[in-house]
Coordinates of C-alpha atoms and ligand atoms in Angstrom, one line a residue:
M15 CA 0.0 0.0 0.0
L16 CA 1.6 3.3 -1.0
T17 CA 1.7 5.7 1.9
R18 CA 1.9 9.4 2.1
R19 CA 5.7 9.1 2.6
D20 CA 5.9 7.5 -0.9
F21 CA 4.0 10.4 -2.4
A22 CA 5.9 13.0 -0.3
G23 CA 9.1 11.4 -1.5
G24 CA 7.8 11.8 -5.0
L25 CA 7.1 15.4 -4.2
A26 CA 10.6 15.9 -2.8
L27 CA 12.1 14.3 -5.9
G28 CA 9.8 16.2 -8.2
A29 CA 7.5 14.3 -10.5
S30 CA 10.0 14.4 -13.3
A31 CA 12.6 12.5 -11.2
L32 CA 10.2 9.9 -9.8
S33 CA 8.9 8.5 -13.0
T34 CA 5.2 8.9 -13.2
R35 CA 5.2 5.6 -15.0
A36 CA 6.5 3.9 -11.8
L37 CA 3.1 4.5 -10.3
A38 CA 1.1 4.2 -13.4
Q39 CA 2.2 0.6 -14.1
P40 CA 0.2 -2.1 -12.3
T41 CA 2.7 -3.5 -9.8
G42 CA 1.6 -6.5 -7.8
D43 CA -2.0 -6.0 -6.8
F44 CA -1.8 -2.2 -7.5
A45 CA -4.2 -0.9 -10.1
P46 CA -2.7 2.1 -12.0
Q47 CA -2.7 5.0 -9.5
T48 CA -5.2 7.7 -10.3
L49 CA -6.6 10.5 -8.1
G50 CA -10.0 9.0 -8.5
A51 CA -8.9 5.5 -7.3
L52 CA -6.9 6.9 -4.4
A53 CA -9.8 9.0 -3.2
G54 CA -12.2 6.2 -3.8
R55 CA -10.3 4.0 -1.3
R56 CA -11.5 6.4 1.4
G57 CA -15.1 6.6 0.0
C58 CA -14.3 10.1 -1.4
L59 CA -15.0 11.2 -5.0
Y60 CA -12.3 13.0 -6.9
G61 CA -13.2 14.8 -10.1
C62 CA -13.0 18.1 -12.0
A63 CA -14.7 20.7 -14.1
A64 CA -14.7 20.1 -17.8
T65 CA -16.0 21.6 -21.1
T66 CA -17.1 20.0 -24.4
F67 CA -14.1 21.6 -26.0
E68 CA -11.8 19.5 -23.7
L69 CA -13.8 16.4 -24.6
R70 CA -12.8 16.9 -28.2
D71 CA -9.1 16.6 -27.3
H72 CA -8.3 13.0 -28.1
D73 CA -5.3 12.8 -25.9
F74 CA -7.1 14.4 -22.9
A75 CA -10.5 12.8 -22.9
P76 CA -9.3 9.2 -22.1
L77 CA -7.1 10.6 -19.3
L78 CA -10.0 12.5 -17.9
A79 CA -12.0 9.4 -17.9
R80 CA -9.3 7.5 -16.0
E81 CA -8.5 10.2 -13.3
A82 CA -12.0 11.5 -12.5
K83 CA -15.0 9.9 -10.9
I84 CA -17.2 13.0 -10.9
L85 CA -17.6 15.8 -13.5
V86 CA -19.0 19.3 -13.3
P87 CA -19.6 21.6 -16.3
E88 CA -17.2 24.5 -16.1
Y89 CA -19.6 26.9 -17.9
E90 CA -22.1 24.9 -20.0
M91 CA -24.7 24.8 -17.2
K92 CA -24.5 28.5 -16.5
R93 CA -27.9 30.2 -17.1
A94 CA -26.4 32.4 -19.9
V95 CA -25.8 29.2 -21.8
L96 CA -28.8 27.2 -20.8
E97 CA -31.5 29.9 -21.3
P98 CA -30.1 32.3 -24.0
R99 CA -33.7 33.6 -24.6
P100 CA -36.6 33.6 -22.2
G101 CA -38.0 30.0 -21.9
A102 CA -35.8 28.9 -24.9
Y103 CA -33.4 26.3 -23.4
D104 CA -30.2 25.1 -25.0
F105 CA -29.1 21.9 -23.2
D106 CA -26.7 20.6 -25.9
G107 CA -23.4 21.3 -24.0
A108 CA -24.7 20.1 -20.7
D109 CA -26.2 17.0 -22.3
A110 CA -22.8 16.2 -24.0
L111 CA -21.0 16.5 -20.7
S112 CA -23.7 14.4 -18.9
A113 CA -23.5 11.7 -21.6
F114 CA -19.7 11.6 -21.3
A115 CA -20.0 11.2 -17.5
Q116 CA -22.6 8.4 -17.9
R117 CA -20.5 6.7 -20.6
T118 CA -17.4 6.7 -18.5
G119 CA -19.1 5.7 -15.2
M120 CA -18.7 9.1 -13.5
Q121 CA -21.1 10.9 -11.3
F122 CA -22.2 14.4 -12.5
R123 CA -22.7 17.7 -10.7
G124 CA -24.9 20.6 -11.7
H125 CA -23.4 24.0 -11.5
T126 CA -25.1 26.4 -10.9
L127 CA -28.8 27.3 -10.8
V128 CA -28.8 30.7 -9.0
W129 CA -25.7 33.0 -9.3
H130 CA -25.3 36.7 -9.6
K131 CA -23.0 36.2 -12.6
A132 CA -23.2 34.4 -16.0
N133 CA -26.9 35.2 -16.4
P134 CA -28.3 35.9 -19.9
P135 CA -28.4 39.6 -20.9
W136 CA -32.3 39.6 -21.0
L137 CA -32.8 38.4 -17.4
G138 CA -32.1 41.7 -15.5
A139 CA -34.5 43.7 -17.7
A140 CA -37.2 41.0 -17.5
I141 CA -37.1 41.0 -13.7
A142 CA -37.2 44.8 -13.6
A143 CA -40.1 44.9 -16.0
K144 CA -42.2 42.2 -14.3
P145 CA -40.9 42.0 -10.7
R146 CA -43.8 39.9 -9.6
D147 CA -43.1 37.2 -12.2
D148 CA -41.2 34.1 -11.3
F149 CA -37.8 34.0 -12.9
L150 CA -36.3 31.7 -10.2
V151 CA -38.5 28.7 -9.2
R152 CA -39.7 27.9 -12.7
Y153 CA -36.1 27.9 -14.0
I154 CA -34.9 25.6 -11.2
H155 CA -37.9 23.2 -11.9
D156 CA -37.3 23.2 -15.7
V157 CA -33.5 22.5 -15.4
M158 CA -33.5 20.0 -12.5
S159 CA -36.5 18.0 -13.9
R160 CA -34.6 17.5 -17.1
Y161 CA -31.5 16.1 -15.3
R162 CA -33.4 14.1 -12.7
G163 CA -31.5 10.9 -12.1
R164 CA -28.5 12.1 -14.1
V165 CA -27.2 14.9 -11.7
A166 CA -26.4 13.6 -8.2
S167 CA -25.5 16.9 -6.7
W168 CA -26.5 20.5 -7.5
D169 CA -25.0 23.9 -6.6
V170 CA -28.4 25.4 -6.1
V171 CA -27.2 28.8 -4.9
N172 CA -23.7 30.1 -5.6
E173 CA -21.8 33.0 -3.8
A174 CA -24.9 34.6 -2.1
L175 CA -22.7 36.0 0.7
A176 CA -20.7 39.2 0.7
P177 CA -20.0 40.5 4.2
E178 CA -18.2 43.5 2.7
H179 CA -21.6 44.7 1.4
G180 CA -22.4 45.6 5.0
R181 CA -25.8 43.9 5.5
R182 CA -26.4 42.3 9.0
D183 CA -27.2 39.0 7.2
A184 CA -24.0 39.3 5.1
M185 CA -26.1 38.7 2.0
R186 CA -24.7 39.9 -1.4
E187 CA -26.5 42.8 -3.0
S188 CA -27.5 41.1 -6.2
L189 CA -30.3 41.0 -8.8
W190 CA -31.8 38.1 -6.8
L191 CA -31.8 39.9 -3.5
R192 CA -33.2 43.1 -5.1
A193 CA -36.0 41.1 -6.9
Y194 CA -37.1 38.7 -4.2
G195 CA -35.5 39.7 -0.9
P196 CA -33.3 37.4 1.3
D197 CA -35.9 34.7 1.2
Y198 CA -34.9 33.9 -2.4
I199 CA -32.4 31.4 -1.0
Q200 CA -34.9 29.3 0.8
A201 CA -37.3 29.5 -2.1
A202 CA -34.5 28.2 -4.4
F203 CA -33.6 25.3 -2.1
H204 CA -37.3 24.3 -1.5
A205 CA -37.9 24.4 -5.3
A206 CA -34.8 22.3 -5.8
R207 CA -35.9 19.7 -3.3
A208 CA -39.3 19.5 -5.0
A209 CA -37.8 19.2 -8.5
D210 CA -35.5 16.3 -7.6
P211 CA -35.9 14.9 -4.1
A212 CA -33.0 12.5 -4.6
A213 CA -30.4 15.1 -5.5
Q214 CA -27.8 16.4 -3.0
L215 CA -28.5 20.2 -2.6
V216 CA -25.4 22.3 -2.1
Y217 CA -24.8 25.9 -1.1
N218 CA -21.5 26.8 -2.9
D219 CA -19.2 29.7 -2.1
W220 CA -15.6 30.8 -1.6
G221 CA -13.8 33.0 1.0
C222 CA -13.5 30.6 3.9
E223 CA -10.4 28.8 2.9
A224 CA -7.4 31.0 3.8
D225 CA -6.2 33.1 6.8
G226 CA -6.7 36.8 7.3
P227 CA -9.4 39.2 8.7
K228 CA -11.5 39.0 5.6
H229 CA -11.6 35.3 5.6
D230 CA -12.2 35.2 9.4
L231 CA -15.3 37.4 8.8
F232 CA -16.4 35.2 5.9
R233 CA -16.2 32.0 7.9
A234 CA -18.2 33.6 10.7
A235 CA -20.8 34.9 8.3
T236 CA -21.0 31.6 6.5
L237 CA -21.6 29.6 9.7
D238 CA -24.2 32.2 10.9
F239 CA -26.0 31.9 7.5
L240 CA -26.0 28.1 7.4
E241 CA -27.1 27.9 11.0
R242 CA -30.0 30.2 10.2
M243 CA -30.9 28.2 7.1
K244 CA -30.8 24.9 8.9
A245 CA -32.9 26.3 11.8
R246 CA -35.6 27.3 9.3
G247 CA -35.6 23.9 7.8
V248 CA -34.1 25.0 4.5
P249 CA -33.1 21.8 2.7
I250 CA -29.3 22.4 2.3
D251 CA -27.5 19.1 2.4
A252 CA -23.9 20.3 1.9
Y253 CA -21.5 23.2 1.8
G254 CA -19.5 23.5 -1.4
M255 CA -16.2 25.1 -0.6
Q256 CA -14.8 26.3 -3.9
G257 CA -11.2 25.9 -2.8
H258 CA -9.5 28.6 -5.0
L259 CA -6.2 29.1 -3.2
Q260 CA -3.1 31.3 -3.8
A261 CA 0.4 29.9 -3.9
F262 CA 2.0 33.2 -3.1
G263 CA -0.8 35.1 -1.3
A264 CA -3.0 34.4 1.7
K265 CA -2.0 31.0 3.3
V266 CA -4.4 28.5 4.8
D267 CA -4.4 28.5 8.6
Q268 CA -5.0 24.8 9.3
R269 CA -6.3 25.3 12.8
K270 CA -8.9 27.9 11.7
L271 CA -9.9 25.8 8.7
R272 CA -10.3 22.7 10.9
I273 CA -12.5 24.4 13.4
F274 CA -14.7 25.8 10.5
L275 CA -15.1 22.4 9.0
E276 CA -15.9 20.8 12.3
R277 CA -18.7 23.4 12.8
L278 CA -20.1 22.4 9.3
D279 CA -20.0 18.7 10.3
A280 CA -21.8 19.6 13.6
L281 CA -24.6 21.2 11.5
G282 CA -25.1 17.9 9.8
L283 CA -23.7 19.2 6.5
R284 CA -21.5 17.3 4.1
I285 CA -18.5 19.1 2.7
L286 CA -17.5 19.2 -0.9
V287 CA -14.4 21.0 -2.4
T288 CA -16.0 22.1 -5.6
E289 CA -13.5 24.2 -7.6
H290 CA -10.0 23.6 -6.3
D291 CA -7.1 25.2 -8.0
V292 CA -4.0 27.2 -6.9
D293 CA -3.3 30.6 -8.4
D294 CA 0.5 30.6 -9.0
S295 CA 0.8 34.3 -10.0
G296 CA 2.7 36.9 -8.0
G297 CA 5.7 34.7 -7.2
P298 CA 9.0 33.7 -8.8
T299 CA 9.1 33.0 -12.5
D300 CA 10.9 29.7 -12.0
V301 CA 8.4 27.0 -12.9
S302 CA 9.7 24.4 -10.5
L303 CA 9.4 26.9 -7.6
R304 CA 5.9 27.8 -8.7
D305 CA 4.9 24.1 -9.0
R306 CA 6.3 23.4 -5.6
A307 CA 4.4 26.3 -4.0
V308 CA 1.2 25.2 -5.7
A309 CA 1.6 21.6 -4.4
D310 CA 2.4 22.8 -0.9
A311 CA -0.7 25.0 -0.8
S312 CA -2.9 22.3 -2.1
R313 CA -1.5 19.8 0.5
R314 CA -1.9 22.2 3.4
F315 CA -5.5 22.7 2.5
L316 CA -6.5 19.1 1.5
D317 CA -4.8 17.5 4.5
V318 CA -7.2 19.4 6.8
V319 CA -10.3 19.1 4.5
L320 CA -9.8 15.3 4.0
D321 CA -9.3 14.8 7.7
N322 CA -13.0 15.7 8.3
R323 CA -15.3 12.7 7.9
A324 CA -18.0 14.9 6.3
T325 CA -15.8 15.6 3.2
T326 CA -17.2 13.4 0.5
A327 CA -15.8 14.9 -2.8
V328 CA -13.0 17.0 -4.1
L329 CA -13.2 18.6 -7.6
T330 CA -10.5 20.6 -9.2
W331 CA -11.6 23.4 -11.5
G332 CA -10.1 21.6 -14.5
L333 CA -7.6 18.8 -14.7
S334 CA -4.8 20.1 -17.0
D335 CA -3.2 23.5 -17.5
R336 CA -3.5 22.8 -21.2
F337 CA -6.8 24.6 -21.5
L338 CA -6.0 27.6 -19.3
D339 CA -3.7 29.2 -21.8
P340 CA -5.2 28.9 -25.3
P341 CA -2.1 28.5 -27.5
G342 CA 0.0 30.7 -25.3
L343 CA -2.5 33.6 -25.5
R344 CA -2.4 34.2 -21.8
A345 CA 1.4 33.9 -21.8
R346 CA 1.6 36.6 -24.4
L347 CA -0.8 38.9 -22.6
A348 CA 0.1 38.3 -19.0
G349 CA 3.6 37.2 -19.5
Y350 CA 3.2 33.7 -18.0
S351 CA 1.2 30.5 -18.6
P352 CA -0.8 29.6 -15.5
R353 CA 0.0 26.3 -13.7
L354 CA -3.0 25.9 -11.4
L355 CA -4.0 22.3 -11.9
P356 CA -2.7 18.7 -11.3
L357 CA -1.5 18.0 -14.8
D358 CA 0.6 20.3 -17.0
S359 CA -0.2 21.3 -20.5
N360 CA 1.5 18.1 -21.8
L361 CA -0.8 16.1 -19.5
Q362 CA 2.1 15.1 -17.2
R363 CA 1.6 14.8 -13.5
K364 CA 2.9 17.8 -11.6
P365 CA 3.9 18.1 -8.0
M366 CA 0.3 19.2 -7.3
W367 CA -0.9 15.8 -8.5
W368 CA 1.5 14.1 -6.2
A369 CA 0.5 16.3 -3.3
M370 CA -3.2 15.5 -3.9
A371 CA -2.4 11.8 -4.2
G372 CA -0.6 12.1 -0.8
S373 CA -3.6 13.8 0.8
F374 CA -6.0 11.2 -0.5
S375 CA -3.8 8.3 0.5
G376 CA -3.7 9.5 4.1
M377 CA -7.3 10.6 4.6
R378 CA -9.8 9.1 7.0
P379 CA -12.8 7.3 5.6
S380 CA -15.6 9.6 4.5
L381 CA -19.2 9.5 5.6
A382 CA -21.6 8.3 3.0
N383 CA -23.1 11.1 1.0
Ligands
XIL421 C1 -16.3 30.5 -14.2 C2 -15.8 29.6 -15.4 O1 -14.5 29.2 -15.2 C3 -15.9 30.4 -16.7 O2 -15.6 29.5 -17.8 C4 -17.3 31.0 -16.9 O3 -17.3 31.7 -18.1 C5 -17.7 31.8 -15.7 O4 -17.6 31.0 -14.5 N1 -16.7 30.7 -9.2 C6 -17.6 29.9 -9.7 C7 -17.5 29.4 -11.1 O5 -18.6 29.4 -9.0 O6 -18.7 29.2 -11.7 C8 -16.6 30.3 -11.9 O7 -16.3 29.6 -13.1 C9 -15.3 30.7 -11.2 C10 -15.6 31.3 -9.9

């Protein structure tokens, strides 16, 4: 059984030194090591966001199918894509991703039904013109009904909190709050429960991962919000922690994060990491130093998250850097190619992959979903 030390050793040597093939080849009773397999041994799902563009990459798609056990559309289930015109739905992209997940034996997540961003241009004007019309519950019903039985878990509401907006309830000033008041959140979750009683319903957000006064405030506001929702019987099953970290910015305080996650578990919530990546900008230009810092940040975070029995899934916001920098465009514009994800642009395992493998290999068994 490979232990964390083996993977840590790999990390110390750097993936290039410790041949990735050494772990990829079946040795003895070892199946080829993948993040999905390593997480699965603890009852945890590993997966990632993907796009239909990535599925057309014939080198990448088979690798995705091997590494991931759960998939989420990066953008093809955003409302701007699903409902480009009022009531005229376009499910082609979401259907293609759902079919790929089904074909490859993966679970599928829906992201996201209610967000203040990525809405179709017509929505704001329609709500303003007919404020008493329902632009929320009907949409949730229409979309979730279509994917009933195919989507195991939904990000029902995304990023509804913004303590910096100054409200006592820490709610984000958004078109949804302005249109329907703070009760829009419970209306959304009750509509989601009615649309697919078997689906896991997730409140998804970021801001609770790292250390610092802003994150301390966000953690307190998030716990207060979730306690209020649970006290009112709002059907929230899980907290989705996006997991966007910085390699050279705010660090994770493992003690604070652990306490936060224990409070979520005590509320009876499952925990999902829904969009994990590590921004490697703002540091040295040396790639090996950037990769090492990304791996260290991921490890610091996941070691704590995976040590909580309520954590049942970890998804990265993509699997390979290949699609972050369309033929070097970002590199030309920003002066560097981002390296946020477990595989590099040549689909080779990076130190982040090894760090995640080490975290999965050492985690305690997860609770069932
Ligand atoms: C982003 C996607 O990466 C983009 O492709 C899309 O155009 C907009 O949304 N938090 C979220 C995700 O919840 O939905 C966002 O993803 C990234 C921030």
